PDB file of N, CA and C in Angstrom:
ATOM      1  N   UNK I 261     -27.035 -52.656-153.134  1.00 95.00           N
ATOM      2  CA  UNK I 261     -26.671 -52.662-154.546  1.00 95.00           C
ATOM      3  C   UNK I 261     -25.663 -51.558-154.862  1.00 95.00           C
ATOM      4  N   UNK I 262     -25.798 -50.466-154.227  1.00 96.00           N
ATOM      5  CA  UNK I 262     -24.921 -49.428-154.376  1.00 96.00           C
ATOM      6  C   UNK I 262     -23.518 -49.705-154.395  1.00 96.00           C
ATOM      7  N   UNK I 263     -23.372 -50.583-153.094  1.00 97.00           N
ATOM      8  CA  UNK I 263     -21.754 -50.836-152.373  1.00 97.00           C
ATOM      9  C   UNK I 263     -21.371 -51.611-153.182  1.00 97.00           C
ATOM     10  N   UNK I 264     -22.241 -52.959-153.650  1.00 96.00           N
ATOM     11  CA  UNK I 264     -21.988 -53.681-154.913  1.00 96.00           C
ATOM     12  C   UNK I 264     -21.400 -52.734-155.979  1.00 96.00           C
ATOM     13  N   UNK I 265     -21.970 -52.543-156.715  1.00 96.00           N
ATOM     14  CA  UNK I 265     -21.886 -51.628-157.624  1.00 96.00           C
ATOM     15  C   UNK I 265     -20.217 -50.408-157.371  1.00 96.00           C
ATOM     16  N   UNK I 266     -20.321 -50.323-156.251  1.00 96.00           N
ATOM     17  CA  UNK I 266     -19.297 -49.634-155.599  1.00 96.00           C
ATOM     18  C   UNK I 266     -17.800 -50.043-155.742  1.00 96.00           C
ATOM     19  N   UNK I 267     -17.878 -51.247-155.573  1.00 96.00           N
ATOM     20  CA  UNK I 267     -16.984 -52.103-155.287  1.00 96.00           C
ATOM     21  C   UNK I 267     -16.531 -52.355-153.832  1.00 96.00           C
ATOM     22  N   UNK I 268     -17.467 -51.997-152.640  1.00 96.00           N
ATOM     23  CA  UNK I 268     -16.993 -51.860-151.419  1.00 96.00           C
ATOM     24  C   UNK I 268     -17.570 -53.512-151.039  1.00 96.00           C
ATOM     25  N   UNK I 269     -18.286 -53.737-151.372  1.00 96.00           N
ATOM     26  CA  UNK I 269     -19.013 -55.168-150.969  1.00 96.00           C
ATOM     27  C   UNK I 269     -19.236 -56.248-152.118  1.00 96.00           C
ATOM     28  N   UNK I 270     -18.809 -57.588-151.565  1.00 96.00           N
ATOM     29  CA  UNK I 270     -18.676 -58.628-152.727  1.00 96.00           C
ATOM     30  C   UNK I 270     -20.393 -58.769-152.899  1.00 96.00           C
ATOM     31  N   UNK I 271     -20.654 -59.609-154.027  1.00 95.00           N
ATOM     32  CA  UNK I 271     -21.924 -60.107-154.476  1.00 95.00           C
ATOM     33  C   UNK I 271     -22.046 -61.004-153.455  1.00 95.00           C
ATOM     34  N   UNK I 272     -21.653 -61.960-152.953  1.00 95.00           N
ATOM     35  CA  UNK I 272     -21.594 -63.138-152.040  1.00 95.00           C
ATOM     36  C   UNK I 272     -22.221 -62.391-151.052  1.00 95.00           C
ATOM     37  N   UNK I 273     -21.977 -61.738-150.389  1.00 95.00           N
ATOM     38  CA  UNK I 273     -21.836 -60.656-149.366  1.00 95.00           C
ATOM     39  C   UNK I 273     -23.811 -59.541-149.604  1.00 95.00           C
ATOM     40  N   UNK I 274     -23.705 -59.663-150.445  1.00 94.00           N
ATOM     41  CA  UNK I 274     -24.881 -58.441-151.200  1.00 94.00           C
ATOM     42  C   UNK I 274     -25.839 -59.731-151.152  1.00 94.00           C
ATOM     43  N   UNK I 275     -25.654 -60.764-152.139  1.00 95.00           N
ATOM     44  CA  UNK I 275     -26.844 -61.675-151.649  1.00 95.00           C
ATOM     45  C   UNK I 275     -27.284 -62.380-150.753  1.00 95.00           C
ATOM     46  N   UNK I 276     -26.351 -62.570-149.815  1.00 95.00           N
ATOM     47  CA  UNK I 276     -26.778 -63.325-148.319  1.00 95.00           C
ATOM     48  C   UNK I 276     -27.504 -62.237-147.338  1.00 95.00           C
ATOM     49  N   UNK I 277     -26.929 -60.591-147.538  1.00 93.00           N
ATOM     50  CA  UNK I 277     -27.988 -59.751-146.793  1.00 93.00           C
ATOM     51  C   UNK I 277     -29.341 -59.780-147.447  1.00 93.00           C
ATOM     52  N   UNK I 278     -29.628 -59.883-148.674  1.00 94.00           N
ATOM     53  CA  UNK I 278     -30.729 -59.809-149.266  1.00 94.00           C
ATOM     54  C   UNK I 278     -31.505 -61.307-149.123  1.00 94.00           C
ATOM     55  N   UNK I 279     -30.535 -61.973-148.879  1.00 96.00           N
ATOM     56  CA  UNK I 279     -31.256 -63.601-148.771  1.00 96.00           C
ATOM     57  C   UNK I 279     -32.098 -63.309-147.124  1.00 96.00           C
ATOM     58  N   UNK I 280     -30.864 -62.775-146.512  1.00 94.00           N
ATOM     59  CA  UNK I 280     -31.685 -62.714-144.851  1.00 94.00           C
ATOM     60  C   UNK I 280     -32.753 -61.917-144.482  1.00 94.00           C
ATOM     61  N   UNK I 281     -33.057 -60.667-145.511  1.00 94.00           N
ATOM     62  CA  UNK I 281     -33.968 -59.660-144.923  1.00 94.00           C
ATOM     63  C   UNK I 281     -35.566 -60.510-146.099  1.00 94.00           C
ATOM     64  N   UNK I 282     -35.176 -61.210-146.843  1.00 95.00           N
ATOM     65  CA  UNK I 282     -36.673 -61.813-147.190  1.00 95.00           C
ATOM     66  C   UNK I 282     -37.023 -63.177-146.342  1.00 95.00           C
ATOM     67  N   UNK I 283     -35.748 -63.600-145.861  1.00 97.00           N
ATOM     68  CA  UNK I 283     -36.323 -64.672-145.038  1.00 97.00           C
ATOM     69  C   UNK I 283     -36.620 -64.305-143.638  1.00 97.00           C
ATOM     70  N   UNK I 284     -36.864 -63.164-143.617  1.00 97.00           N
ATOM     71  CA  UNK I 284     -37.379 -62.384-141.955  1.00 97.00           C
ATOM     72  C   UNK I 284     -38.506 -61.515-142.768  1.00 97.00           C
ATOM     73  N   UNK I 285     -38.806 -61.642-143.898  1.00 96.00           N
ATOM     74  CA  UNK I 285     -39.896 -60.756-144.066  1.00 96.00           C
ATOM     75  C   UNK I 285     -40.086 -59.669-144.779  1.00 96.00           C
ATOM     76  N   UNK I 286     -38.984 -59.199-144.854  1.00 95.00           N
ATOM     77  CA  UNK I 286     -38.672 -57.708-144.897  1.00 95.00           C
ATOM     78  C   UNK I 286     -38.517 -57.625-146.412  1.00 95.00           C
ATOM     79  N   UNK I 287     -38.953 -56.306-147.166  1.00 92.00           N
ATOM     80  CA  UNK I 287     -39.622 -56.176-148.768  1.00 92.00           C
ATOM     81  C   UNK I 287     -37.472 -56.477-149.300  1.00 92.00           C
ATOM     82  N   UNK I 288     -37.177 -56.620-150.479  1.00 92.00           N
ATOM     83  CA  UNK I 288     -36.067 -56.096-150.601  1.00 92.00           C
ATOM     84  C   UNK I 288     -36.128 -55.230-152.089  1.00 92.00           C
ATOM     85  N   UNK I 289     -37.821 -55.074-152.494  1.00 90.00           N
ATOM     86  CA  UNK I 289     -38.357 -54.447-153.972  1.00 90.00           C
ATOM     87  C   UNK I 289     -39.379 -53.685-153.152  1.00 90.00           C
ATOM     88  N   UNK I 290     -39.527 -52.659-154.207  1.00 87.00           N
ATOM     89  CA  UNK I 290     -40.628 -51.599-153.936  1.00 87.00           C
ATOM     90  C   UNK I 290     -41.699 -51.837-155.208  1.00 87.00           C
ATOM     91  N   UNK I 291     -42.956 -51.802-154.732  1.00 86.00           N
ATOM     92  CA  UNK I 291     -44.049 -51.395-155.512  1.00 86.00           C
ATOM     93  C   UNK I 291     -44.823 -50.195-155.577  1.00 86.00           C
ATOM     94  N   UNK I 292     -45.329 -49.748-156.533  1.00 83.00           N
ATOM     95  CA  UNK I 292     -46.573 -48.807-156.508  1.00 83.00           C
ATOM     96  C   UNK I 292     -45.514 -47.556-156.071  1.00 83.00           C
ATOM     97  N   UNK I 293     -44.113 -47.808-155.888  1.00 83.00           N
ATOM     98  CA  UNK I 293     -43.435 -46.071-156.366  1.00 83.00           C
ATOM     99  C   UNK I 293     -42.859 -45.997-157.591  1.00 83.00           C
ATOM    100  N   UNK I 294     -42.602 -44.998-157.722  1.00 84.00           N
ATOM    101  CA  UNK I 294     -41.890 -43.849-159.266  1.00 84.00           C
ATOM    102  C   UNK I 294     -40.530 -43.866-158.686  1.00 84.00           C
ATOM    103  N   UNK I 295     -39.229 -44.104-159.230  1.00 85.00           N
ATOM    104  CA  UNK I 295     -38.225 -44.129-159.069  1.00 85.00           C
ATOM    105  C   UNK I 295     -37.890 -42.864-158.829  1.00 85.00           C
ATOM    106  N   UNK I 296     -38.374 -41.405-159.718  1.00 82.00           N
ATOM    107  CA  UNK I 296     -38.518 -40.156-159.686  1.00 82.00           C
ATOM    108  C   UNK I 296     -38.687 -39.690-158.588  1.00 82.00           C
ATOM    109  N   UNK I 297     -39.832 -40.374-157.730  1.00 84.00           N
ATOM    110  CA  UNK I 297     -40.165 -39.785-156.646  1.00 84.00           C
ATOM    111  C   UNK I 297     -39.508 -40.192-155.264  1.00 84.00           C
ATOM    112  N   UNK I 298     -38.517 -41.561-156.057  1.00 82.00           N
ATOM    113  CA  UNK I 298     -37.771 -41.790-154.455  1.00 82.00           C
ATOM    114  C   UNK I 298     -36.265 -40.729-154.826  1.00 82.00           C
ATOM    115  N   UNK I 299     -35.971 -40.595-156.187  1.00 80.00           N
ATOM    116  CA  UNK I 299     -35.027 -39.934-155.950  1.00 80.00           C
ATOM    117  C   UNK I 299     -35.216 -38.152-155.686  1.00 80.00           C
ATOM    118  N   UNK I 300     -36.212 -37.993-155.620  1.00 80.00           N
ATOM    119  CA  UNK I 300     -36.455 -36.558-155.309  1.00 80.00           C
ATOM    120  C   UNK I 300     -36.941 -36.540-153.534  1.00 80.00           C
ATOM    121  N   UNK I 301     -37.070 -37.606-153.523  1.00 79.00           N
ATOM    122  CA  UNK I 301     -37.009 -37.554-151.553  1.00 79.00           C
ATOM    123  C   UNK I 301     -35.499 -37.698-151.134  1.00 79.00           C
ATOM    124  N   UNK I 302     -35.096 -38.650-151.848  1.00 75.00           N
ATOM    125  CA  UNK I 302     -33.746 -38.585-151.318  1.00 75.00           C
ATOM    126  C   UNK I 302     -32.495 -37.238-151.223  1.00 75.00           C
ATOM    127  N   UNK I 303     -33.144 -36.231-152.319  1.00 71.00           N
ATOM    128  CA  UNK I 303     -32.129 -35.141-151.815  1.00 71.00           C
ATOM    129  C   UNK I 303     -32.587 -33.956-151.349  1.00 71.00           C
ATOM    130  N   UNK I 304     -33.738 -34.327-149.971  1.00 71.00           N
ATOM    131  CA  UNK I 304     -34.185 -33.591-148.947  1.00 71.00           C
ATOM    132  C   UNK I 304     -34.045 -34.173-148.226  1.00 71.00           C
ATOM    133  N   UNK I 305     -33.395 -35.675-148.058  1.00 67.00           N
ATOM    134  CA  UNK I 305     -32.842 -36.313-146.779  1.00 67.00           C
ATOM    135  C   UNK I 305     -31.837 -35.202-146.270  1.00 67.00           C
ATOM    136  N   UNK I 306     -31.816 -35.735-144.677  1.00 62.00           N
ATOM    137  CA  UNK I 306     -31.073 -35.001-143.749  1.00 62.00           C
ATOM    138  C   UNK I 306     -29.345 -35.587-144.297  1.00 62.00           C
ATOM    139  N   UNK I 307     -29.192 -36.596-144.389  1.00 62.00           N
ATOM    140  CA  UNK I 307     -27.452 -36.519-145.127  1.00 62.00           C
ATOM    141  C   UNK I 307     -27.466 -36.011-146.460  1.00 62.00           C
ATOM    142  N   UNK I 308     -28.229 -35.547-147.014  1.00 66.00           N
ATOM    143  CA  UNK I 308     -27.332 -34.624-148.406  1.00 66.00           C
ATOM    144  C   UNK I 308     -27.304 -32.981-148.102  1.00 66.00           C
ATOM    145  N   UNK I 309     -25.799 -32.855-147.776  1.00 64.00           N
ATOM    146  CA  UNK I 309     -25.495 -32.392-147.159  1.00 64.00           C
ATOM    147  C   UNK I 309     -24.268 -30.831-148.521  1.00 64.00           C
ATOM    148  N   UNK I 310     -24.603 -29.737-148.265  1.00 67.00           N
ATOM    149  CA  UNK I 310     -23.731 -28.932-149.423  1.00 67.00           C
ATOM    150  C   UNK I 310     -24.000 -29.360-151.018  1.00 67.00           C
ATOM    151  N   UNK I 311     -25.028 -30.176-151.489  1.00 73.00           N
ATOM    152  CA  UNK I 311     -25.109 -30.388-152.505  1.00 73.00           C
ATOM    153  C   UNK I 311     -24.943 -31.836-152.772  1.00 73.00           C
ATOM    154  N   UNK I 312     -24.359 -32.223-151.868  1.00 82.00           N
ATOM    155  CA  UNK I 312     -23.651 -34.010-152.163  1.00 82.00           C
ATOM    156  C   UNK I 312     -24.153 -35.028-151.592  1.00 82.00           C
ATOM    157  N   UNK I 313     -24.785 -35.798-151.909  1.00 86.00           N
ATOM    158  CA  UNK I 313     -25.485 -36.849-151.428  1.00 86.00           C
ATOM    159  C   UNK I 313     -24.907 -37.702-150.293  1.00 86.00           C
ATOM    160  N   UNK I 314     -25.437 -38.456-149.476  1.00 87.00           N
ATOM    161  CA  UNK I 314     -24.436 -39.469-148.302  1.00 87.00           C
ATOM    162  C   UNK I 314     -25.089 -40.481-148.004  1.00 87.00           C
ATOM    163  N   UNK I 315     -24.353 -41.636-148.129  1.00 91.00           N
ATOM    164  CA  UNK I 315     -25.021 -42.613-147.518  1.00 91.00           C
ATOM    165  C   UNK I 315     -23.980 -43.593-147.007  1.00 91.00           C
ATOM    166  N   UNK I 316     -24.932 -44.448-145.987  1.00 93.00           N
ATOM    167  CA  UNK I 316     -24.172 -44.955-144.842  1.00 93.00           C
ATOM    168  C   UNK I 316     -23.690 -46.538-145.553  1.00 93.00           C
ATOM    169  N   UNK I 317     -22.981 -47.191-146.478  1.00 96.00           N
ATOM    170  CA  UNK I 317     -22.926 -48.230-146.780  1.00 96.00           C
ATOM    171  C   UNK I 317     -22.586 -50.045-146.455  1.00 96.00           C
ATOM    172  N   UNK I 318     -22.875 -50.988-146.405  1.00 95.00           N
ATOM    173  CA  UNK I 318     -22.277 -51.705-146.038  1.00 95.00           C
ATOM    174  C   UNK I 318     -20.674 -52.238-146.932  1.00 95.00           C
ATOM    175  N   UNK I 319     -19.604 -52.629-146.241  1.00 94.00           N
ATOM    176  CA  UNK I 319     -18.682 -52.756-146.590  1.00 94.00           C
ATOM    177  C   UNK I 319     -18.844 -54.770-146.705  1.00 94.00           C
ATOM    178  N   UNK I 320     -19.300 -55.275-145.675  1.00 92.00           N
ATOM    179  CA  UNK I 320     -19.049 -56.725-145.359  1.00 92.00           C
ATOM    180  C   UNK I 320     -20.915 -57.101-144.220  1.00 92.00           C
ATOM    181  N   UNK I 321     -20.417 -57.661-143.989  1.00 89.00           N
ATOM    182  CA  UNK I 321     -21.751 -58.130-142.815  1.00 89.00           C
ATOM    183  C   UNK I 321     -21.335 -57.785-141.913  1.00 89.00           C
ATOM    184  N   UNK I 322     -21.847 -56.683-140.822  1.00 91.00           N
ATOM    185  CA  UNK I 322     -21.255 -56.318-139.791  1.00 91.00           C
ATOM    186  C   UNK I 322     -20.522 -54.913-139.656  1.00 91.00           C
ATOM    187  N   UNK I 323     -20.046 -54.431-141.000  1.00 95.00           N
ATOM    188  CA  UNK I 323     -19.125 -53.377-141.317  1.00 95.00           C
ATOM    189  C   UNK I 323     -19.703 -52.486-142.124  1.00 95.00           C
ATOM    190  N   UNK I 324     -19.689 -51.016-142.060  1.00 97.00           N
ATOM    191  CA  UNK I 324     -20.068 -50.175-142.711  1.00 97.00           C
ATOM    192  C   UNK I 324     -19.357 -48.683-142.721  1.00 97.00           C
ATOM    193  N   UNK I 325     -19.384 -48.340-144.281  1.00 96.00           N
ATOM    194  CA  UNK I 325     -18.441 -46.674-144.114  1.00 96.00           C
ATOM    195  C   UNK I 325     -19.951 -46.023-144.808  1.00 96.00           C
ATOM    196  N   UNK I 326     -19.426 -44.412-144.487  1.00 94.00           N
ATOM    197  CA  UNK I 326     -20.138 -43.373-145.117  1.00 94.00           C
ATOM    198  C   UNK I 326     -19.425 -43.176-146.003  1.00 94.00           C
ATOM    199  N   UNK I 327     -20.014 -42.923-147.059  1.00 94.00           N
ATOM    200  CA  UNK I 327     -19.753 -42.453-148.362  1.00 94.00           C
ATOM    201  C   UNK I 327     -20.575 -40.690-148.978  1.00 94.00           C
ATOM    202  N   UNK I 328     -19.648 -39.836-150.075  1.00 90.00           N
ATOM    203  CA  UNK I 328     -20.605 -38.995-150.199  1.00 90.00           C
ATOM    204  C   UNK I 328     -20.132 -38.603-151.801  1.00 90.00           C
ATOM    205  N   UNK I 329     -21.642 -38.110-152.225  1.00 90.00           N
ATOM    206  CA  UNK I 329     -21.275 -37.784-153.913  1.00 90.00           C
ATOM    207  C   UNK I 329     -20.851 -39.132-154.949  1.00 90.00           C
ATOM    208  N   UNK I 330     -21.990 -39.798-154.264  1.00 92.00           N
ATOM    209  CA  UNK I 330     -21.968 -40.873-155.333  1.00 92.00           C
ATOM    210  C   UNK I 330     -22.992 -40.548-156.562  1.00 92.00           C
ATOM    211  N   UNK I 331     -22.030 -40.544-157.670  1.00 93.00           N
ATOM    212  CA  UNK I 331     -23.080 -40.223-158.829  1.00 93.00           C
ATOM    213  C   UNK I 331     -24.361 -40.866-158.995  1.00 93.00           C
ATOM    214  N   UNK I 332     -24.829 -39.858-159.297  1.00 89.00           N
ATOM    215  CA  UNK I 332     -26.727 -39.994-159.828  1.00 89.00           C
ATOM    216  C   UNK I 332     -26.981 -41.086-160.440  1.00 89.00           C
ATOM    217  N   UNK I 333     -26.675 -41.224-161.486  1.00 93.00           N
ATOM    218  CA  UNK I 333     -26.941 -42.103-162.637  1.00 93.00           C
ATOM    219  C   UNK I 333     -26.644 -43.730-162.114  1.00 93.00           C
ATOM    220  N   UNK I 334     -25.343 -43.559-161.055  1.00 95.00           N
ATOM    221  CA  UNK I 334     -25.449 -45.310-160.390  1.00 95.00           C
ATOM    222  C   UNK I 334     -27.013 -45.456-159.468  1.00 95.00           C
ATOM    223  N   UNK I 335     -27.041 -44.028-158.384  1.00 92.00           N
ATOM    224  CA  UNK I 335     -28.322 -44.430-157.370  1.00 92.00           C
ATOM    225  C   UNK I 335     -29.659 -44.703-158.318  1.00 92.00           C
ATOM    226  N   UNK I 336     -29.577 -44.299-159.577  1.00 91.00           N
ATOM    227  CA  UNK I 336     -30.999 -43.732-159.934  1.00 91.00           C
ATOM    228  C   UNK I 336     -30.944 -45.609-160.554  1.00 91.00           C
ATOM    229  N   UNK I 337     -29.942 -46.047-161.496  1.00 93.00           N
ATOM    230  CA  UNK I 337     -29.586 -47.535-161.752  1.00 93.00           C
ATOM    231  C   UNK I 337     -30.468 -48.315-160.843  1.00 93.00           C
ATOM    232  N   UNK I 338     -30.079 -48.158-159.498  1.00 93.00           N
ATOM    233  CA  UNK I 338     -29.986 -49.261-158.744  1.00 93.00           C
ATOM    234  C   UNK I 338     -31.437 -49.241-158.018  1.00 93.00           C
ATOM    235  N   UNK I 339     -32.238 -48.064-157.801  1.00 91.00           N
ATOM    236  CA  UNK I 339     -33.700 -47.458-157.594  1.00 91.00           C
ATOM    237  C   UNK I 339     -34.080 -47.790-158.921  1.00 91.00           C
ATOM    238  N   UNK I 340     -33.858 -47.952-159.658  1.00 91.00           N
ATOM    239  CA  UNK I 340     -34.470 -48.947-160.855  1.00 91.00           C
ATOM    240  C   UNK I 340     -34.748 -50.024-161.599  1.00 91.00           C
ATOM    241  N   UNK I 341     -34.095 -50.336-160.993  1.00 91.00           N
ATOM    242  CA  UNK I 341     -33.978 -52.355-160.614  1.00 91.00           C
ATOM    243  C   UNK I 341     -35.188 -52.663-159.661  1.00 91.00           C
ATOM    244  N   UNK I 342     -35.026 -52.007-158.423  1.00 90.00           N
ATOM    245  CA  UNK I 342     -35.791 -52.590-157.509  1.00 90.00           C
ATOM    246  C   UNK I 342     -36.905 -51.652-157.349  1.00 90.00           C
ATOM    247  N   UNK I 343     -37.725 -51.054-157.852  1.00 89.00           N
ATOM    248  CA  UNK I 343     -38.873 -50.426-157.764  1.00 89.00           C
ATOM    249  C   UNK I 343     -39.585 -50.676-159.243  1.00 89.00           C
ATOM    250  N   UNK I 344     -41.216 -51.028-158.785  1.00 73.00           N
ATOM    251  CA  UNK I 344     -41.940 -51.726-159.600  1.00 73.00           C
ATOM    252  C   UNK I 344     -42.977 -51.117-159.289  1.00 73.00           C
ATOM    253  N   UNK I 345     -43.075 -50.173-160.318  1.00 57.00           N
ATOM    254  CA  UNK I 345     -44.532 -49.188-160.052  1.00 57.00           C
ATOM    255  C   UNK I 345     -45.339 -48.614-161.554  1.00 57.00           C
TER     256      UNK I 345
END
């Protein structure tokens, strides 16, 4: 949702990964967490790095850049959509 949001990755692109990881199983929503509490893990991850956040994004299926210092207010957006707690 980020890269979406980003503009690095089309929607077409954003929903066919999300189409594939529920048809293998895999959650693509969180329950029973606090959005609060994923974003306060996230900046004791090992990539936020000098103050600035990093993450590894997809560009396409197959393709991916690092990105860093993507504003708060988009990650915290998009951890709020998909967490249901």
């Amino acid at each position: 949702d980020i890269s979406r949001k980003l503009g690095l990755m089309s929607s077409r692109d954003a929903k066919r990964i999300e189409a594939l990881l529920s048809k293998v199983g895999l959650p693509v929503t969180c329950s029973g967490l606090k959005a609060a509490g994923i974003m306060e893990a996230q900046s004791r991850d090992k990539k936020f790095i000098q103050e600035k956040n990093r993450f590894v994004l997809p560009k396409s299926i197959g393709s991916v850049v690092i990105k860093e210092d993507i504003p708060v207010k988009l990650i915290e957006s998009v951890i709020k959509a998909r967490v249901s707690g």
